[in-house]
Short mmCIF file of C-alpha atoms and ligand atoms in Angstrom, two decimals:
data_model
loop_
_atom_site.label_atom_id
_atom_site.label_comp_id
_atom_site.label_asym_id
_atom_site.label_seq_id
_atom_site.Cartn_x
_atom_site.Cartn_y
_atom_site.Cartn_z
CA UNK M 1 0.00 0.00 0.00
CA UNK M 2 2.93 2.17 0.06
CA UNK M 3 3.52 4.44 -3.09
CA UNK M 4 7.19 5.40 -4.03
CA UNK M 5 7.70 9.26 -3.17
CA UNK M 6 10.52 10.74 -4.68
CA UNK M 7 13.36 12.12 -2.34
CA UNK M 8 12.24 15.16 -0.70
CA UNK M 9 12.75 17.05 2.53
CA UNK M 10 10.49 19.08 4.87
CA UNK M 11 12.64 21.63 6.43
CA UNK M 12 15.46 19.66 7.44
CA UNK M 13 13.25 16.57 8.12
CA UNK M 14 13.34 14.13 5.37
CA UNK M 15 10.41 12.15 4.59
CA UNK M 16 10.89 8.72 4.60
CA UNK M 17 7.27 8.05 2.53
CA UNK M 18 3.89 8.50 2.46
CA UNK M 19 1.17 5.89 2.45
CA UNK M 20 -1.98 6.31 0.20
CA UNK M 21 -3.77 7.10 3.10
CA UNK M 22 -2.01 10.16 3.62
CA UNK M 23 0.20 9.11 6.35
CA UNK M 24 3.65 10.46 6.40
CA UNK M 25 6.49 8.70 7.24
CA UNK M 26 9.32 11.28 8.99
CA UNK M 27 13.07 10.32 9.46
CA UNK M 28 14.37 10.95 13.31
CA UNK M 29 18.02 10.65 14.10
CA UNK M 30 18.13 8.95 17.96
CA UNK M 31 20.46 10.65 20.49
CA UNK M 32 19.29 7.62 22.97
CA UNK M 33 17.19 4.71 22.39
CA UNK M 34 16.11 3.09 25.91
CA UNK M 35 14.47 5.60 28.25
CA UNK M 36 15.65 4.45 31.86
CA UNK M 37 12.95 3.93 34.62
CA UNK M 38 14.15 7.38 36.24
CA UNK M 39 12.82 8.75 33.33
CA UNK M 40 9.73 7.33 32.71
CA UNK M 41 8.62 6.97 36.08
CA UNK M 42 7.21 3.53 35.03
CA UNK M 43 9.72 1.17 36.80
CA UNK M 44 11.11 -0.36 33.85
CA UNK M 45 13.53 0.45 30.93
CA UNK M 46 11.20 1.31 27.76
CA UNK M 47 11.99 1.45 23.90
CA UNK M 48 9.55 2.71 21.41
CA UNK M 49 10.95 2.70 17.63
CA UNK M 50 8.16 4.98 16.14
CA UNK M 51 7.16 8.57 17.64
CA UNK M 52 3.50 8.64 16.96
CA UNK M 53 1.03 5.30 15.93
CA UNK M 54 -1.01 5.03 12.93
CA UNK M 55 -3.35 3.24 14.48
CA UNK M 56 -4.46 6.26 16.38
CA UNK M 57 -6.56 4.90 19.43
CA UNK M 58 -8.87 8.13 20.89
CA UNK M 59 -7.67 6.95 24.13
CA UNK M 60 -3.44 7.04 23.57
CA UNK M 61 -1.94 9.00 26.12
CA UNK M 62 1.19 8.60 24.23
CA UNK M 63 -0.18 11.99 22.38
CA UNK M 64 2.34 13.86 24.76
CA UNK M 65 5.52 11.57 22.77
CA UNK M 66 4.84 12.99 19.13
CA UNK M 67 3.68 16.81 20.72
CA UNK M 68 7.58 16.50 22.50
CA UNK M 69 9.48 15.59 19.43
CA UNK M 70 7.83 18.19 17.36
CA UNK M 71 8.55 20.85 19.93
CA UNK M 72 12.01 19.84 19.72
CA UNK M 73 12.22 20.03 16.01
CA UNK M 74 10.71 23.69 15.78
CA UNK M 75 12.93 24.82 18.54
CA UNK M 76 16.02 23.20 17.06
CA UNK M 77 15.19 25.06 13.73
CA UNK M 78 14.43 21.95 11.89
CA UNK M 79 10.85 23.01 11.20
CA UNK M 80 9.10 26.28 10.50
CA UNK M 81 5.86 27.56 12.59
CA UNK M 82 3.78 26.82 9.62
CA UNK M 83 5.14 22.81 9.27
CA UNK M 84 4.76 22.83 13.07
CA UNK M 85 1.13 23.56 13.06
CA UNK M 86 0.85 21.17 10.04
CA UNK M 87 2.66 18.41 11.43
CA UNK M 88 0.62 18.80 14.80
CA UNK M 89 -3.15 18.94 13.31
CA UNK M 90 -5.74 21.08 13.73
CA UNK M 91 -6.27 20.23 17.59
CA UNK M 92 -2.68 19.52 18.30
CA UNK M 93 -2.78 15.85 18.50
CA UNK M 94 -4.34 14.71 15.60
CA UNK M 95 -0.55 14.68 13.83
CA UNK M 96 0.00 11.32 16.36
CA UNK M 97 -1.22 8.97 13.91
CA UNK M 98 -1.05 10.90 10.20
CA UNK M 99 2.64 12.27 10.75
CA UNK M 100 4.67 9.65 12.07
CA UNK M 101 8.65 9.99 13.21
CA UNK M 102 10.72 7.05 12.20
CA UNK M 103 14.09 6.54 14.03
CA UNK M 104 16.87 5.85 11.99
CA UNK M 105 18.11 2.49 12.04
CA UNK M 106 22.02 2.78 11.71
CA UNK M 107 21.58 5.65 14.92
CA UNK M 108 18.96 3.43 17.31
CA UNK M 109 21.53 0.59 16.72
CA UNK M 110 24.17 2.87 17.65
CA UNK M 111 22.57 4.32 20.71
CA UNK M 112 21.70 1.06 21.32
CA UNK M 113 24.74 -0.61 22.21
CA UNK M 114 25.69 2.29 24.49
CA UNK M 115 22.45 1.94 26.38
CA UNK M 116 22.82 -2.32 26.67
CA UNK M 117 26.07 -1.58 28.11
CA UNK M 118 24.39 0.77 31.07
CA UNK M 119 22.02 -2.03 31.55
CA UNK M 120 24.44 -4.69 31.91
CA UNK M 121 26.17 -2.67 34.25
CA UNK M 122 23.42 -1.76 36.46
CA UNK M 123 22.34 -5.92 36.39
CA UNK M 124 25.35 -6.80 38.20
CA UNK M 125 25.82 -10.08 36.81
CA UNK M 126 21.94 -10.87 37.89
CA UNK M 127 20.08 -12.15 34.84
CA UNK M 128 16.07 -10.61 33.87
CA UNK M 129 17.05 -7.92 36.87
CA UNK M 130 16.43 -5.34 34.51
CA UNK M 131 12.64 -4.86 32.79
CA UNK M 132 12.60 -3.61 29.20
CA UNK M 133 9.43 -2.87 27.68
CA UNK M 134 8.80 -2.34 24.13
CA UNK M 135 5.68 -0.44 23.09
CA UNK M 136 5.02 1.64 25.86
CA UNK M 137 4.19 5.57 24.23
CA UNK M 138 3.74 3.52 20.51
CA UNK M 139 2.69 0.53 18.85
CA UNK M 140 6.23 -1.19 17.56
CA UNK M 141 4.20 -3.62 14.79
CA UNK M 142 2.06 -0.98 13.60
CA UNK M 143 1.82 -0.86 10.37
CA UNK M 144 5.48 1.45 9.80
CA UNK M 145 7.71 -1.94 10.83
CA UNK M 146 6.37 -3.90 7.83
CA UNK M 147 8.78 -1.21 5.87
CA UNK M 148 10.95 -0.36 8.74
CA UNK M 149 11.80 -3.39 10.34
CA UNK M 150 13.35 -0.95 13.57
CA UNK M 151 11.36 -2.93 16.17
CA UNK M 152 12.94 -6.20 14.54
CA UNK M 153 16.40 -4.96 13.71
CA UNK M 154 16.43 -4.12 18.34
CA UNK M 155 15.16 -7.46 18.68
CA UNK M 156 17.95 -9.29 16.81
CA UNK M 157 20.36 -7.19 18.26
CA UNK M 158 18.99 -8.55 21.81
CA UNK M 159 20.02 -12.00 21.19
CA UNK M 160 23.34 -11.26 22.20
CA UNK M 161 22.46 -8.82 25.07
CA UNK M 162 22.57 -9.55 28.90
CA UNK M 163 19.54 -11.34 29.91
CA UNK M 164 16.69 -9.17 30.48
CA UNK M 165 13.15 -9.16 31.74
CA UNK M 166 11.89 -8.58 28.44
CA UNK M 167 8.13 -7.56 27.56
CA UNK M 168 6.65 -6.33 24.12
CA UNK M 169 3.35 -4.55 24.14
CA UNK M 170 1.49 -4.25 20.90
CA UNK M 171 -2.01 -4.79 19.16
CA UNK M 172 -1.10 -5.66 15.61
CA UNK M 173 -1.14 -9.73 14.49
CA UNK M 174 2.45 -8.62 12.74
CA UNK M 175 4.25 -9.50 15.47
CA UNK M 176 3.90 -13.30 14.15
CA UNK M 177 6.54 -12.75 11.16
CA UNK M 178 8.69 -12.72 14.10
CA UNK M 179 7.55 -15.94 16.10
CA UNK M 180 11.40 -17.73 14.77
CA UNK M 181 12.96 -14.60 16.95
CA UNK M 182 11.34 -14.36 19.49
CA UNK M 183 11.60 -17.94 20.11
CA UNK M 184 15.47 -17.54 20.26
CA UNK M 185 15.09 -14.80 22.28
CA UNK M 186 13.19 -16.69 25.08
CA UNK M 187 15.93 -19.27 25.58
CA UNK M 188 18.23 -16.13 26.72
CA UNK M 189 15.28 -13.44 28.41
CA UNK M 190 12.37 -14.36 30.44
CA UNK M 191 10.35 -12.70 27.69
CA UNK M 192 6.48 -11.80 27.74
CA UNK M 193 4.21 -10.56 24.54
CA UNK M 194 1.15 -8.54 25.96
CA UNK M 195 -1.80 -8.41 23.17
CA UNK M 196 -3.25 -5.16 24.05
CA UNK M 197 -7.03 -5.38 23.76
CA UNK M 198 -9.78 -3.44 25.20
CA UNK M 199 -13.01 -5.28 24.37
CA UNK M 200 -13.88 -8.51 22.21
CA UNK M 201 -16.80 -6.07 20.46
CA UNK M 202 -15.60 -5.08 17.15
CA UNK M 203 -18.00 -1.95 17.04
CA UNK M 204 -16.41 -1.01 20.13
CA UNK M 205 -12.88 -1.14 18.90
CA UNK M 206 -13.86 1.09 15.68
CA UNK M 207 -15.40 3.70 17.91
CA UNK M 208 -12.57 3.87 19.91
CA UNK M 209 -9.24 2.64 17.80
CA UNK M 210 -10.21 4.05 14.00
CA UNK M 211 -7.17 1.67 12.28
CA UNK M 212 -6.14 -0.90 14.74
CA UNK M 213 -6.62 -4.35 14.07
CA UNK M 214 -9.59 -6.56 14.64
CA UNK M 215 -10.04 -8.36 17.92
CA UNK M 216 -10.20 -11.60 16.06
CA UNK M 217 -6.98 -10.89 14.45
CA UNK M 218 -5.34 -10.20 17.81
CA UNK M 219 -6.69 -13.04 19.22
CA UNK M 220 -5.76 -15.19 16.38
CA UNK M 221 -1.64 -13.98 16.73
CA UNK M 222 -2.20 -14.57 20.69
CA UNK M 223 -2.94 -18.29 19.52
CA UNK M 224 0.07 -18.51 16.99
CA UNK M 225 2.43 -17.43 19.97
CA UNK M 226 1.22 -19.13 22.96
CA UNK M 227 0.77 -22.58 20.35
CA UNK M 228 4.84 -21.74 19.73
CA UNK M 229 6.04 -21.93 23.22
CA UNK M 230 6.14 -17.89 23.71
CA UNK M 231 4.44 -16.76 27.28
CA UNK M 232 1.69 -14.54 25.54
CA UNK M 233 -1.04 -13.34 27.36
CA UNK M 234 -3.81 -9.66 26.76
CA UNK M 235 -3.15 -6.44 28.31
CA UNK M 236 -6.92 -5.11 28.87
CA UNK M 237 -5.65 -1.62 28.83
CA UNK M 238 -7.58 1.30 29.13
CA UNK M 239 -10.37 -0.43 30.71
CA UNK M 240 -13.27 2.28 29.61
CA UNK M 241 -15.35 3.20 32.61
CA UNK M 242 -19.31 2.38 31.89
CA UNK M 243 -18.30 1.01 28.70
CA UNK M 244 -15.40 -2.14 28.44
CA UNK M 245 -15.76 -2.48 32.43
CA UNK M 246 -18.92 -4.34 32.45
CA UNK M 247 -19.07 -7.78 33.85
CA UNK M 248 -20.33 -9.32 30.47
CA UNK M 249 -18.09 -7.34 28.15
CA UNK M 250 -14.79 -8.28 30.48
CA UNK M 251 -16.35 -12.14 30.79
CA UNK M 252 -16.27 -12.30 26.84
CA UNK M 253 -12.97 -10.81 26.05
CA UNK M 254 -11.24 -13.13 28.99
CA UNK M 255 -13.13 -16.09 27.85
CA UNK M 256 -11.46 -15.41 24.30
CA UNK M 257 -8.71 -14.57 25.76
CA UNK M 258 -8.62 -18.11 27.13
CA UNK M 259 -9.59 -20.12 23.92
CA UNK M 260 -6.60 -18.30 22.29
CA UNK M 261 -3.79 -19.68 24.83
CA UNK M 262 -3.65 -16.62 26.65
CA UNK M 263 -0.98 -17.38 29.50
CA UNK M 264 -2.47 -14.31 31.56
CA UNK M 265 -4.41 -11.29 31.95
CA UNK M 266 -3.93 -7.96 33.01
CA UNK M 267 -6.06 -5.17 33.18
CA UNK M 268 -5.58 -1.00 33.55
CA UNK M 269 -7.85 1.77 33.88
CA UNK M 270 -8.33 4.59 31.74
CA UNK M 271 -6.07 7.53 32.14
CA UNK M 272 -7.46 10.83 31.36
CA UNK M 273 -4.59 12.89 30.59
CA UNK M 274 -5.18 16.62 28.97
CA UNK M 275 -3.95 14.98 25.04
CA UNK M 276 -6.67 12.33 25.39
CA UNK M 277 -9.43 14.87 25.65
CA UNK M 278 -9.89 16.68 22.76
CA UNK M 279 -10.02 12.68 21.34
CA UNK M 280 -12.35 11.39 23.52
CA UNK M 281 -14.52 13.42 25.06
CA UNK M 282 -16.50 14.26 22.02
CA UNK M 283 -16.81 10.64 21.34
CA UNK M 284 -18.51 9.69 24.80
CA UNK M 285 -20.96 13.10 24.34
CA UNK M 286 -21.65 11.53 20.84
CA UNK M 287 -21.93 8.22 21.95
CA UNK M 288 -22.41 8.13 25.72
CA UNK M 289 -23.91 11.50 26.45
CA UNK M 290 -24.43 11.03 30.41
CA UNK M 291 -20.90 9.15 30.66
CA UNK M 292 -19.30 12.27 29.29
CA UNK M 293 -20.00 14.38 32.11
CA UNK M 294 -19.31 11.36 34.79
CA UNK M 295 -15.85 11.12 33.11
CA UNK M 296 -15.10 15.20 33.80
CA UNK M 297 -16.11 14.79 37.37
CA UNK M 298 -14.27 11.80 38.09
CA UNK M 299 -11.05 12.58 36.36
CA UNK M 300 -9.46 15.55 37.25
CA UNK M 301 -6.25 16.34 38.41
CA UNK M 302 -3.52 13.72 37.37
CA UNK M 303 -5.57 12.11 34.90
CA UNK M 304 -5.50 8.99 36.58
CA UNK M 305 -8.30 6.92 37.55
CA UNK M 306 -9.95 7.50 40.92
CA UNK M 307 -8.13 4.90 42.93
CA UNK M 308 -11.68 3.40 44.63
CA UNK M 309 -12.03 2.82 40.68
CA UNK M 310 -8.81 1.44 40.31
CA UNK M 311 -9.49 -0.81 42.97
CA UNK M 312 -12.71 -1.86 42.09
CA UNK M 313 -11.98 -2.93 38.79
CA UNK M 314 -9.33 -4.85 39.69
CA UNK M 315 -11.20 -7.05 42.22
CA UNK M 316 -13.83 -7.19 39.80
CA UNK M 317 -11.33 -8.12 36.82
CA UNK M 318 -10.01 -10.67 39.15
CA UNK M 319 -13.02 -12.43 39.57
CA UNK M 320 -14.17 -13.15 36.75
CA UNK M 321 -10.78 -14.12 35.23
CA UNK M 322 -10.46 -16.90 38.48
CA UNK M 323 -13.93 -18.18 37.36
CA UNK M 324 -12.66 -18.05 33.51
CA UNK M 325 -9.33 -19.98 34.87
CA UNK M 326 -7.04 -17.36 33.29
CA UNK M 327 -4.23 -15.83 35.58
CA UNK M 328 -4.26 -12.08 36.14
CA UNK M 329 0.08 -12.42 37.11
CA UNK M 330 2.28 -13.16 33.94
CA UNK M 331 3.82 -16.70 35.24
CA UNK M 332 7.19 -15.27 34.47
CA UNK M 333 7.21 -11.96 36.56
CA UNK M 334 4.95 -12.72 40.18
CA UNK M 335 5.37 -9.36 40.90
CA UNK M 336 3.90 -8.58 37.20
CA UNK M 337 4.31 -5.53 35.59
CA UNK M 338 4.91 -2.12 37.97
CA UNK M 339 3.48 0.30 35.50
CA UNK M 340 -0.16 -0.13 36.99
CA UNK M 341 0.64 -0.86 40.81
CA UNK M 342 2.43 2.39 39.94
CA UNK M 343 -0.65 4.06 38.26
CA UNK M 344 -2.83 2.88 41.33
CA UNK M 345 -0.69 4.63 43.52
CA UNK M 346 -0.49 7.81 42.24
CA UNK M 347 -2.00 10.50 44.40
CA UNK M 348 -5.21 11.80 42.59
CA UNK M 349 -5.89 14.80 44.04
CA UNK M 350 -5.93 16.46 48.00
CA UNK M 351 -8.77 15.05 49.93
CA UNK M 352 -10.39 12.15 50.30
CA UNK M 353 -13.71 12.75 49.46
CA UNK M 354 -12.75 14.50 45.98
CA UNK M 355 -11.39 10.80 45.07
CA UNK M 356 -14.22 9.41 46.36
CA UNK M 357 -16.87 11.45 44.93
CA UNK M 358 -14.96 11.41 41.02
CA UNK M 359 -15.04 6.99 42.14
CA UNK M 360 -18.92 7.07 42.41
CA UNK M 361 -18.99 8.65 39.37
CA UNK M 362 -17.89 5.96 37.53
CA UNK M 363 -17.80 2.73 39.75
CA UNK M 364 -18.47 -0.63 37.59
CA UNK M 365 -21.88 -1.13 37.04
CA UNK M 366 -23.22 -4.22 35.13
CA UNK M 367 -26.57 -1.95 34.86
CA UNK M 368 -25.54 0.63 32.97
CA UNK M 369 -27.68 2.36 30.94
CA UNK M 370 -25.24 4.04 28.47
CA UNK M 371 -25.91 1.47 26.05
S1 SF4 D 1 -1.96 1.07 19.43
FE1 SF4 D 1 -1.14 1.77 21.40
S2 SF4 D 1 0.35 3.34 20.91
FE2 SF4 D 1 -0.92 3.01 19.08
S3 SF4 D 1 -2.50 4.56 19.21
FE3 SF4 D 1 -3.31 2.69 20.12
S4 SF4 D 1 -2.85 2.87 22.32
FE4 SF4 D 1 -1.57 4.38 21.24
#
């Protein structure tokens, strides 16, 4: 689907391609490749090979990522105000998924080895000490790496690297061209591949994720992985208040989630940071008219969920995936993943009751009415 664009340059960025569909495909040398936990605040070393995702879920809080790199390149006179604007989109975070940054190969697998090195270090000779996530602000199969190849070209550099805790996030059945790989690469890393997947409903997912993947196709790669040996399981992440989070909708997905091989489950809650907005909002007053104005009571300040929320989704996610017979810990990590005991943690807002009033606006209900 991609056309041949002859060799061009916008400002000083040069454009890599553009699809039919009008996405654009920038170049973007990398200074530094593996964002340590310090920087993140998300407990684990992350990598993300694409700025920006064409699959452009409303809900991506990842917005912030592609609104950063632009910044940069205007202030580093790469960009005028004009291809700033354009490169952004009309609302300032529509460029996410139509204008996407592409890091060059030969510099990620330069930065690269520097960065292995700081994480062999830090490991101290302890193998899977250190976590390393891959997909955490971007999708690293979407559709970019079928050209690309970035996310594949890190992985078969990782054969050789210290062992790490390894985990890929992603919602795109690509990742099975590399099943051989990653089938090497869990015989040196205690490795993990999260299918992220918010609801089995396929209307659901094209209201809320305009070009991701279909749920069946997900579910289909989960089985390809799990039937190869690879600990596989689905990241149910942003679980949509009043919308994803009811019992039957989270029964359905886990019970699919099941069929498929998954080896786990894991589940998040939305977070309802100031990019994610302009996105979603007008899709719940469109679609969900009374949830809209639950969702600007309940999340304010940090963006997070309220934590009775948090809480309550979890037991209720637990339940039903003990009754389904799926685990909700990876069997590899016990601990699982810190990004959401992290999220869960995070201090919402002053008092008490302002976390507990913005919960009760949005506590699970099987009864909703929204739909
Ligand atoms: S697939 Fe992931 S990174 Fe891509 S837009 Fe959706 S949530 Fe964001």
């Amino acid at each position: 689907m991609t056309r041949p664009v002859a060799p061009q340059r916008l400002a000083s960025l040069p454009v890599l391609g553009r699809q039919l569909r009008g996405t654009l495909f920038l170049e973007h040398e990398a200074r530094s490749v593996l964002n340590p936990p310090e920087s993140t605040g998300i407990g684990c070393w992350s990598f993300n090979p694409y700025v920006g995702c064409e699959f452009g879920c409303s809900y991506c809080y990842a917005r912030f990522a592609h609104r950063y790199v632009t910044e940069r390149a205007r202030d580093g006179g790469l960009i005028d105000a004009a291809t700033f604007r354009n490169l952004r989109g009309r609302r300032g975070v529509e460029g996410f998924e139509k204008n996407i940054f592409v890091k060059r190969s030969e510099s990620v697998l330069r930065a690269l080895e520097h960065d292995l090195s700081r994480i062999a270090a830090r490991s101290r000779g302890i193998p899977a000490k250190e976590t390393l996530v891959i997909g955490t602000a971007t999708d690293p199969y979407q559709p970019a790496e079928r050209k690309y190849g970035i996310t594949r070209a890190v992985l078969q550099r990782l054969r050789t690297a210290f062992p790490l805790r390894l985990e890929i996030i992603t919602k795109s059945p690509l990742v099975v061209r590399d099943i051989p790989l990653l089938c090497e690469l869990k015989q040196r890393h205690r490795l993990s591949v999260n299918i992220s997947i918010i609801a089995a409903s396929r209307s659901l997912i094209r209201l809320f994720e305009p070009r991701s993947p279909m749920p069946h196709a997900r579910l289909r790669a989960l089985a390809r992985l799990t039937a190869a040996g690879i600990n596989a399981g689905v990241l149910v992440a942003p679980v949509l208040p009043g919308i994803t989070d009811r019992v039957s909708s989270l029964r359905k997905l886990l019970e699919a989630a099941k069929e498929h091989g998954a080896c786990y489950a894991r589940c998040g809650p939305l977070r309802l940071y100031p990019a994610v907005r302009p996105l979603l909002l007008p899709i719940l007053e469109r679609r969900f008219p009374r949830l809209a104005d639950r969702y600007r009571r309940a999340y304010t300040g940090s963006g997070a969920a309220p934590p009775a929320y948090a809480a309550a989704l979890k037991c209720r996610f637990g339940k039903i995936a003990r009754e389904v017979g799926v685990p909700t810990v990876d069997p590899l990590d016990a601990s699982g993943w810190a990004e959401f005991e992290i999220q869960l943690a995070l201090p919402l807002g002053q008092s008490g009751s302002r976390g507990a009033s913005g919960a009760a606006a949005l506590m699970p209900s099987g009864a909703s009415t929204e739909r």
